[in-house]
Short mmCIF file of C-alpha atoms in Angstrom, two decimals:
data_model
loop_
_atom_site.label_atom_id
_atom_site.label_comp_id
_atom_site.label_asym_id
_atom_site.label_seq_id
_atom_site.Cartn_x
_atom_site.Cartn_y
_atom_site.Cartn_z
CA UNK A 1 -38.88 19.66 -25.61
CA UNK A 2 -36.01 17.28 -23.65
CA UNK A 3 -36.97 13.67 -23.65
CA UNK A 4 -36.79 11.61 -20.54
CA UNK A 5 -34.06 9.49 -21.83
CA UNK A 6 -32.00 12.42 -22.35
CA UNK A 7 -32.74 13.83 -18.85
CA UNK A 8 -31.70 10.59 -17.47
CA UNK A 9 -28.34 10.70 -19.19
CA UNK A 10 -27.71 14.21 -18.10
CA UNK A 11 -28.38 13.16 -14.27
CA UNK A 12 -26.10 10.29 -14.80
CA UNK A 13 -23.18 12.51 -16.12
CA UNK A 14 -23.93 14.90 -13.26
CA UNK A 15 -23.82 12.36 -10.62
CA UNK A 16 -20.24 11.18 -12.01
CA UNK A 17 -18.70 14.72 -12.79
CA UNK A 18 -20.28 17.01 -10.26
CA UNK A 19 -20.92 14.35 -7.40
CA UNK A 20 -17.87 12.64 -8.30
CA UNK A 21 -19.60 9.05 -7.61
CA UNK A 22 -18.00 5.91 -8.07
CA UNK A 23 -18.92 3.49 -10.67
CA UNK A 24 -20.28 1.42 -7.74
CA UNK A 25 -22.19 3.97 -6.76
CA UNK A 26 -23.52 5.31 -9.59
CA UNK A 27 -24.81 1.85 -10.57
CA UNK A 28 -26.93 1.67 -7.33
CA UNK A 29 -28.41 5.18 -8.01
CA UNK A 30 -29.24 4.41 -11.29
CA UNK A 31 -30.93 0.98 -10.32
CA UNK A 32 -32.95 2.57 -7.60
CA UNK A 33 -34.34 5.14 -9.85
CA UNK A 34 -35.20 2.26 -12.90
CA UNK A 35 -37.57 1.05 -10.16
CA UNK A 36 -39.34 4.62 -10.41
CA UNK A 37 -39.12 4.60 -13.86
CA UNK A 38 -40.51 1.11 -14.22
CA UNK A 39 -43.59 2.31 -12.32
CA UNK A 40 -43.90 5.32 -14.31
CA UNK A 41 -43.56 3.07 -17.65
CA UNK A 42 -46.68 0.92 -16.14
CA UNK A 43 -45.06 -2.30 -15.39
CA UNK A 44 -46.03 -2.69 -11.80
CA UNK A 45 -49.82 -2.56 -13.07
CA UNK A 46 -50.67 1.08 -11.36
CA UNK A 47 -53.68 2.37 -11.68
CA UNK A 48 -52.99 5.34 -13.80
CA UNK A 49 -53.44 3.27 -16.82
CA UNK A 50 -51.45 5.46 -19.17
CA UNK A 51 -47.78 5.53 -18.45
CA UNK A 52 -46.48 8.60 -16.31
CA UNK A 53 -43.34 10.87 -17.10
CA UNK A 54 -40.72 12.43 -14.46
CA UNK A 55 -41.72 15.80 -15.78
CA UNK A 56 -45.62 15.69 -14.64
CA UNK A 57 -45.52 12.92 -11.91
CA UNK A 58 -47.32 14.15 -8.87
CA UNK A 59 -46.90 13.72 -5.31
CA UNK A 60 -49.83 11.04 -5.59
CA UNK A 61 -48.09 9.11 -7.51
CA UNK A 62 -45.13 8.69 -5.80
CA UNK A 63 -46.94 7.85 -2.61
CA UNK A 64 -48.12 5.17 -4.82
CA UNK A 65 -44.94 3.72 -5.86
CA UNK A 66 -43.67 4.38 -2.36
CA UNK A 67 -46.47 1.67 -1.27
CA UNK A 68 -45.71 -0.29 -4.26
CA UNK A 69 -42.18 -0.88 -2.94
CA UNK A 70 -43.46 -2.92 -0.05
CA UNK A 71 -45.97 -4.66 -2.07
CA UNK A 72 -42.93 -6.19 -4.54
CA UNK A 73 -40.98 -7.26 -0.97
CA UNK A 74 -38.63 -4.63 -0.83
CA UNK A 75 -37.47 -4.26 2.63
CA UNK A 76 -37.88 -0.93 4.83
CA UNK A 77 -34.38 -0.08 4.77
CA UNK A 78 -34.05 -0.57 0.97
CA UNK A 79 -37.29 1.48 0.66
CA UNK A 80 -35.59 4.19 2.08
CA UNK A 81 -32.91 4.37 0.38
CA UNK A 82 -34.73 4.10 -3.06
CA UNK A 83 -36.75 7.05 -2.01
CA UNK A 84 -33.68 9.21 -0.96
CA UNK A 85 -32.50 8.46 -4.52
CA UNK A 86 -35.86 9.63 -5.96
CA UNK A 87 -35.68 12.71 -3.81
CA UNK A 88 -32.40 13.60 -5.23
CA UNK A 89 -33.23 13.14 -8.62
CA UNK A 90 -36.50 15.68 -8.36
CA UNK A 91 -34.47 17.86 -6.58
CA UNK A 92 -32.12 18.03 -9.29
CA UNK A 93 -34.94 18.45 -11.87
CA UNK A 94 -36.20 21.48 -9.96
CA UNK A 95 -32.66 22.90 -9.70
CA UNK A 96 -31.72 22.28 -13.20
CA UNK A 97 -35.26 23.79 -14.42
CA UNK A 98 -37.02 20.93 -15.62
CA UNK A 99 -39.75 21.24 -13.44
CA UNK A 100 -40.61 24.40 -11.18
CA UNK A 101 -41.65 22.09 -8.24
CA UNK A 102 -40.26 19.35 -6.33
CA UNK A 103 -43.35 16.40 -5.83
CA UNK A 104 -40.93 14.70 -3.45
CA UNK A 105 -41.23 17.25 -0.47
CA UNK A 106 -44.01 15.83 1.21
CA UNK A 107 -42.96 11.93 0.60
CA UNK A 108 -42.84 10.14 3.54
CA UNK A 109 -40.23 7.13 4.14
CA UNK A 110 -41.50 3.94 6.13
CA UNK A 111 -40.41 4.40 9.93
CA UNK A 112 -37.52 2.11 10.79
CA UNK A 113 -36.51 0.44 13.86
CA UNK A 114 -33.56 1.32 15.60
CA UNK A 115 -30.81 -0.87 14.00
CA UNK A 116 -27.45 -1.13 15.88
CA UNK A 117 -24.61 -2.82 13.73
CA UNK A 118 -22.82 -5.37 15.33
CA UNK A 119 -19.29 -5.04 16.73
CA UNK A 120 -15.98 -6.83 17.83
CA UNK A 121 -14.48 -6.50 21.08
CA UNK A 122 -10.66 -6.27 20.61
CA UNK A 123 -10.48 -9.93 21.91
CA UNK A 124 -12.62 -10.99 19.45
CA UNK A 125 -10.72 -9.36 17.04
CA UNK A 126 -7.33 -10.89 18.81
CA UNK A 127 -9.17 -14.34 18.37
CA UNK A 128 -9.66 -13.80 14.51
CA UNK A 129 -6.19 -13.04 13.94
CA UNK A 130 -4.96 -16.01 15.76
CA UNK A 131 -7.33 -18.55 14.12
CA UNK A 132 -5.14 -17.90 11.03
CA UNK A 133 -2.86 -20.57 9.67
CA UNK A 134 0.31 -18.80 9.32
CA UNK A 135 1.91 -21.85 7.10
CA UNK A 136 -0.36 -20.74 4.17
CA UNK A 137 1.02 -18.04 1.85
CA UNK A 138 -2.09 -16.00 2.51
CA UNK A 139 -1.57 -15.96 6.29
CA UNK A 140 0.36 -12.83 7.19
CA UNK A 141 -1.86 -10.77 4.05
CA UNK A 142 -5.39 -11.90 5.82
CA UNK A 143 -4.09 -10.89 9.30
CA UNK A 144 -2.62 -7.74 7.67
CA UNK A 145 -6.27 -7.03 6.21
CA UNK A 146 -7.98 -7.48 9.68
CA UNK A 147 -5.84 -5.41 11.65
CA UNK A 148 -5.70 -2.30 9.00
CA UNK A 149 -9.86 -2.34 8.91
CA UNK A 150 -9.53 -2.53 12.53
CA UNK A 151 -6.88 -0.12 13.32
CA UNK A 152 -7.71 2.33 10.64
CA UNK A 153 -11.46 1.98 10.02
CA UNK A 154 -11.59 1.64 6.49
CA UNK A 155 -14.39 0.72 4.38
CA UNK A 156 -13.56 -2.42 2.21
CA UNK A 157 -13.63 -0.40 -1.18
CA UNK A 158 -10.79 1.71 0.48
CA UNK A 159 -9.14 -0.99 1.49
CA UNK A 160 -8.85 -2.94 -1.77
CA UNK A 161 -7.65 -0.07 -3.77
CA UNK A 162 -5.05 1.05 -1.18
CA UNK A 163 -1.78 1.64 -2.55
CA UNK A 164 1.61 1.25 -1.72
CA UNK A 165 1.96 5.04 -3.09
CA UNK A 166 -0.48 5.75 0.18
CA UNK A 167 1.61 4.32 2.66
CA UNK A 168 3.19 6.72 5.05
CA UNK A 169 5.27 4.29 7.21
CA UNK A 170 7.50 6.39 9.19
CA UNK A 171 4.88 9.31 9.93
CA UNK A 172 2.50 6.21 10.71
CA UNK A 173 -0.58 7.39 8.44
CA UNK A 174 -2.12 6.65 5.28
CA UNK A 175 -3.89 8.32 2.52
CA UNK A 176 -7.31 7.21 1.54
CA UNK A 177 -9.64 7.74 -1.37
CA UNK A 178 -13.16 7.84 0.43
CA UNK A 179 -16.75 8.31 -1.31
CA UNK A 180 -16.93 10.87 -3.91
CA UNK A 181 -13.30 10.83 -4.56
CA UNK A 182 -12.59 12.62 -1.44
CA UNK A 183 -9.24 12.12 0.54
CA UNK A 184 -8.47 11.80 4.06
CA UNK A 185 -5.53 10.83 5.91
CA UNK A 186 -5.84 8.00 8.69
CA UNK A 187 -3.77 7.51 11.33
CA UNK A 188 -2.31 3.78 11.45
CA UNK A 189 -1.27 1.76 14.62
CA UNK A 190 2.29 0.44 14.81
CA UNK A 191 0.49 -3.04 15.28
CA UNK A 192 -0.89 -3.00 11.83
CA UNK A 193 2.69 -1.55 10.58
CA UNK A 194 4.06 -5.00 11.61
CA UNK A 195 1.63 -6.87 10.15
CA UNK A 196 1.88 -4.83 7.00
CA UNK A 197 5.64 -5.41 6.96
CA UNK A 198 4.97 -9.13 7.79
CA UNK A 199 2.79 -9.50 4.59
CA UNK A 200 5.41 -7.20 2.54
CA UNK A 201 8.36 -9.97 3.33
CA UNK A 202 6.01 -12.20 1.77
CA UNK A 203 4.32 -9.94 -1.03
CA UNK A 204 8.14 -9.69 -2.41
CA UNK A 205 8.46 -13.31 -3.48
CA UNK A 206 5.14 -12.99 -5.45
CA UNK A 207 4.79 -12.85 -9.68
CA UNK A 208 2.84 -9.71 -9.53
CA UNK A 209 0.63 -8.52 -12.60
CA UNK A 210 1.58 -5.16 -14.85
CA UNK A 211 -0.49 -2.61 -13.58
CA UNK A 212 -0.92 -3.88 -10.16
CA UNK A 213 2.36 -3.33 -8.59
CA UNK A 214 1.05 -0.44 -6.28
CA UNK A 215 -1.83 -2.17 -4.73
CA UNK A 216 -1.04 -3.12 -1.13
CA UNK A 217 -2.90 -6.55 -1.10
CA UNK A 218 -3.18 -9.12 -3.95
CA UNK A 219 -4.46 -12.36 -4.43
CA UNK A 220 -2.29 -15.47 -5.31
CA UNK A 221 -2.06 -14.78 -9.18
CA UNK A 222 -0.72 -11.16 -8.31
CA UNK A 223 -3.95 -9.17 -9.02
CA UNK A 224 -5.83 -7.04 -6.28
CA UNK A 225 -8.61 -8.12 -4.54
CA UNK A 226 -12.05 -7.76 -4.80
CA UNK A 227 -14.75 -6.93 -2.25
CA UNK A 228 -16.06 -10.36 -2.28
CA UNK A 229 -13.00 -11.77 -1.53
CA UNK A 230 -12.58 -10.00 1.25
CA UNK A 231 -16.29 -10.65 2.11
CA UNK A 232 -15.45 -14.17 2.16
CA UNK A 233 -12.37 -14.13 3.92
CA UNK A 234 -13.67 -12.34 7.01
CA UNK A 235 -16.70 -14.49 7.39
CA UNK A 236 -14.50 -17.57 7.30
CA UNK A 237 -11.96 -16.19 9.67
CA UNK A 238 -14.94 -15.30 11.92
CA UNK A 239 -16.44 -18.57 11.69
CA UNK A 240 -12.71 -20.38 12.66
CA UNK A 241 -12.26 -17.88 15.77
CA UNK A 242 -15.90 -19.23 17.09
CA UNK A 243 -17.55 -15.95 16.79
CA UNK A 244 -21.29 -16.57 16.14
CA UNK A 245 -22.18 -12.82 15.13
CA UNK A 246 -23.08 -11.76 11.65
CA UNK A 247 -19.59 -10.61 10.65
CA UNK A 248 -18.54 -8.37 7.69
CA UNK A 249 -15.51 -6.21 6.58
CA UNK A 250 -18.01 -3.42 7.94
CA UNK A 251 -18.15 -4.86 11.31
CA UNK A 252 -14.61 -4.07 11.89
CA UNK A 253 -15.01 -0.36 10.50
CA UNK A 254 -17.82 -0.30 13.29
CA UNK A 255 -15.71 -2.14 16.12
CA UNK A 256 -12.63 0.50 14.98
CA UNK A 257 -15.40 3.82 15.47
CA UNK A 258 -16.98 1.97 18.97
CA UNK A 259 -13.58 1.30 20.37
CA UNK A 260 -12.84 5.05 19.84
CA UNK A 261 -15.71 6.47 21.50
CA UNK A 262 -15.45 4.08 24.45
CA UNK A 263 -12.11 5.14 24.76
CA UNK A 264 -13.11 8.57 24.88
CA UNK A 265 -12.72 9.96 21.40
CA UNK A 266 -13.98 13.33 20.46
CA UNK A 267 -17.03 12.27 17.86
CA UNK A 268 -15.96 15.07 15.33
CA UNK A 269 -12.42 13.39 15.23
CA UNK A 270 -14.25 9.98 14.85
CA UNK A 271 -16.27 11.39 11.65
CA UNK A 272 -12.97 12.75 10.56
CA UNK A 273 -10.97 9.30 10.45
CA UNK A 274 -14.24 7.28 8.97
CA UNK A 275 -14.79 10.29 6.60
CA UNK A 276 -18.47 10.56 7.06
CA UNK A 277 -19.83 13.93 5.22
CA UNK A 278 -22.32 14.31 8.12
CA UNK A 279 -22.18 13.86 11.85
CA UNK A 280 -25.49 12.51 12.03
CA UNK A 281 -23.78 9.11 10.31
CA UNK A 282 -21.33 9.13 13.06
CA UNK A 283 -23.54 9.51 15.97
CA UNK A 284 -24.80 6.12 15.67
CA UNK A 285 -21.93 4.74 17.29
CA UNK A 286 -23.17 6.92 20.69
CA UNK A 287 -26.25 4.66 20.51
CA UNK A 288 -24.08 1.90 20.41
CA UNK A 289 -21.88 3.06 23.03
CA UNK A 290 -25.37 3.65 25.17
CA UNK A 291 -26.50 0.11 24.40
CA UNK A 292 -23.28 -1.66 25.87
CA UNK A 293 -23.56 0.38 28.84
CA UNK A 294 -27.08 -0.53 29.51
CA UNK A 295 -26.38 -4.24 29.11
CA UNK A 296 -23.19 -3.84 31.19
CA UNK A 297 -25.74 -2.41 34.10
CA UNK A 298 -28.16 -4.75 33.71
CA UNK A 299 -25.69 -7.61 34.11
CA UNK A 300 -23.73 -6.19 36.92
CA UNK A 301 -25.24 -3.65 38.99
CA UNK A 302 -25.78 -5.13 42.20
CA UNK A 303 -29.87 -3.79 42.03
CA UNK A 304 -30.31 -5.72 38.83
CA UNK A 305 -28.43 -8.88 40.16
CA UNK A 306 -30.57 -8.82 43.53
CA UNK A 307 -33.74 -8.69 41.46
CA UNK A 308 -32.74 -11.51 39.07
CA UNK A 309 -31.99 -13.48 42.16
CA UNK A 310 -35.32 -12.61 43.63
CA UNK A 311 -37.14 -14.14 40.36
#
């Protein structure tokens, strides 16, 4: 009989080779699954006394595990992510014949309140770019980063791995390697191209490390940037621009999609440009748009103004 460690090794290989998950995504899946394994092994002090096994664990055990996620202080949104990974694992066990049943079929996730991501207006993005010091060597680079994120809606992982060989400036699009190693073509604006050309004028004077020559964005040592470097830069730039919202590189991706929707773009087109596998993921932007519309009505409709004046 195949042991649990062998099953986990096989599952990890399945996620990497069949699903095409990146190293970061694969690590996240296995870390979440490890929480279940710790629980089954008795590390959480569950009532079963005897350690449990993934091949024999029941729905009741998994319900206790789900409740335990709350008890150890994991946020409801993270609980949903963990349980989603657990469901995927047990579906795999059933499909591969390790189990006849899927004990997660009736396993419920915590109910989440609607959480809409922050978005930036075009004016706020402009303010961020204007706040950058162009006398510093990284000034043009950082402005190009902000503009490409906002104009193309890239994930930060896609940005740091963007290659010169994937830029088609004359045709005004770039090729992106997204989640699951899926390629997509994304249009790039004339403004973003101009910012890139200014950065390239600075970039050609750099000492670039061997093997890093094809990366678009480099640090002062001539190596490609990390996601953490981008995050720190975006947060600092927003603060310099006087923006008090909670900002991350992903905020610019949300802002890209919201601006497209407000401009009348079709939801399917936005899905294609963002590289969303499911249209359901893209539909969150319709909620953002409606929320902003409601705020505009409350702020500017004469009935609401009159009501406010009476109060």
